[in-house]
Amino acid sequence: MALNRKSSILCQLYEKKHFTSKEFRRLWDFYDKDGSGFLEYSELERFLRDLTEVTLGEDVDEAEYEKFKAKIMGLIDDNQNGKLEAKELSKIIPTEENFLLAYSIQSQNLGAHLSSQDFLEIWCHYDKDCSGYLDFTEAKDFMKDMLKVNSVKVDLNNVQYLDTFFKTFDTDDNGVIEIDEMAAIFPVEERFTNALKQRKRFSKEEFDRLFDAYDTNKSGSLNAKQLPKMIADLNKSSKTNMSDKQVAEISGRLIQMFLNKDIPRTELSLVISSNTPQHGKQFKREMNEKRQSLMS
């Protein structure tokens, strides 16, 4: 498997003495194709083969590759689960902004994977208006707390420092940190990150309209029987063209994620709908202007 040195992101970046945090995220996202927060199976194999060729050259036979692979995994796969987390990968990627990688995509201090409910509780603490995103004002508290938790010694009043942090995790550069971007920072259970994948298919307005229609007793939640019907109607009204199988899979993931219990409106809205324009130049401009005014 020859490495295309002109197109490989690893080749482009690996010769540098240090990666910026943005470059590390770009590298991680390149290999973590399914956005699970891990490199596993074919993702891990591709990364390790690229790393082998970058490190040892192209003329490496299979026996040498297996030996190098075992050595690398022995050095960095701390929990020996056969997967790589971002904090493990950061051991062999030299990075300038080490404070970001102190927790990076997986937070070492949090230990075990967070449940969906734990993550949503953390999110709602910072997303005061339950908008589904953190603007710079909301994100400042989150960023400061994360730096403190990881015992990173920086000037927490330095807005330029916080601005660098903010822009690193605003991966789609729309001026806010959305819930799926924050989920990429924490070691959240895999079924939650999978459930977030469809959130930008459905607008918050359409979600609210259909939730009101299905919440006939005004309880503020939906049960496991109502949810698949609502997802099917969202699919039709939003013209997302998902198959019946895809609708069933999404519904099943959500029901499992919420442990077959009634699902509250706020939590469901955060997971399956988006309140930010995907290509909203005006929205991005307004959010960036707000951030700049807070920095001045």
Short mmCIF file of C-alpha atoms in Angstrom, two decimals, residues 18-23 94-102 161 164-165 168:
data_model
loop_
_atom_site.label_atom_id
_atom_site.label_comp_id
_atom_site.label_asym_id
_atom_site.label_seq_id
_atom_site.Cartn_x
_atom_site.Cartn_y
_atom_site.Cartn_z
CA HIS A 18 5.54 21.12 15.96
CA PHE A 19 1.88 20.80 15.03
CA THR A 20 -0.50 23.58 15.92
CA SER A 21 -3.64 22.42 17.70
CA LYS A 22 -5.62 23.19 14.54
CA GLU A 23 -3.31 20.94 12.52
CA PRO A 94 4.65 17.17 18.75
CA THR A 95 2.23 20.02 19.38
CA GLU A 96 2.85 23.67 20.16
CA GLU A 97 -0.31 24.34 22.11
CA ASN A 98 0.00 21.58 24.69
CA PHE A 99 -2.74 23.07 26.86
CA LEU A 100 -5.29 22.02 24.25
CA LEU A 101 -4.01 18.49 24.09
CA ALA A 102 -3.97 18.17 27.86
CA TYR A 161 -5.55 32.86 24.42
CA THR A 164 -7.23 30.65 19.98
CA PHE A 165 -8.88 27.92 22.04
CA THR A 168 -9.54 25.47 17.45
#
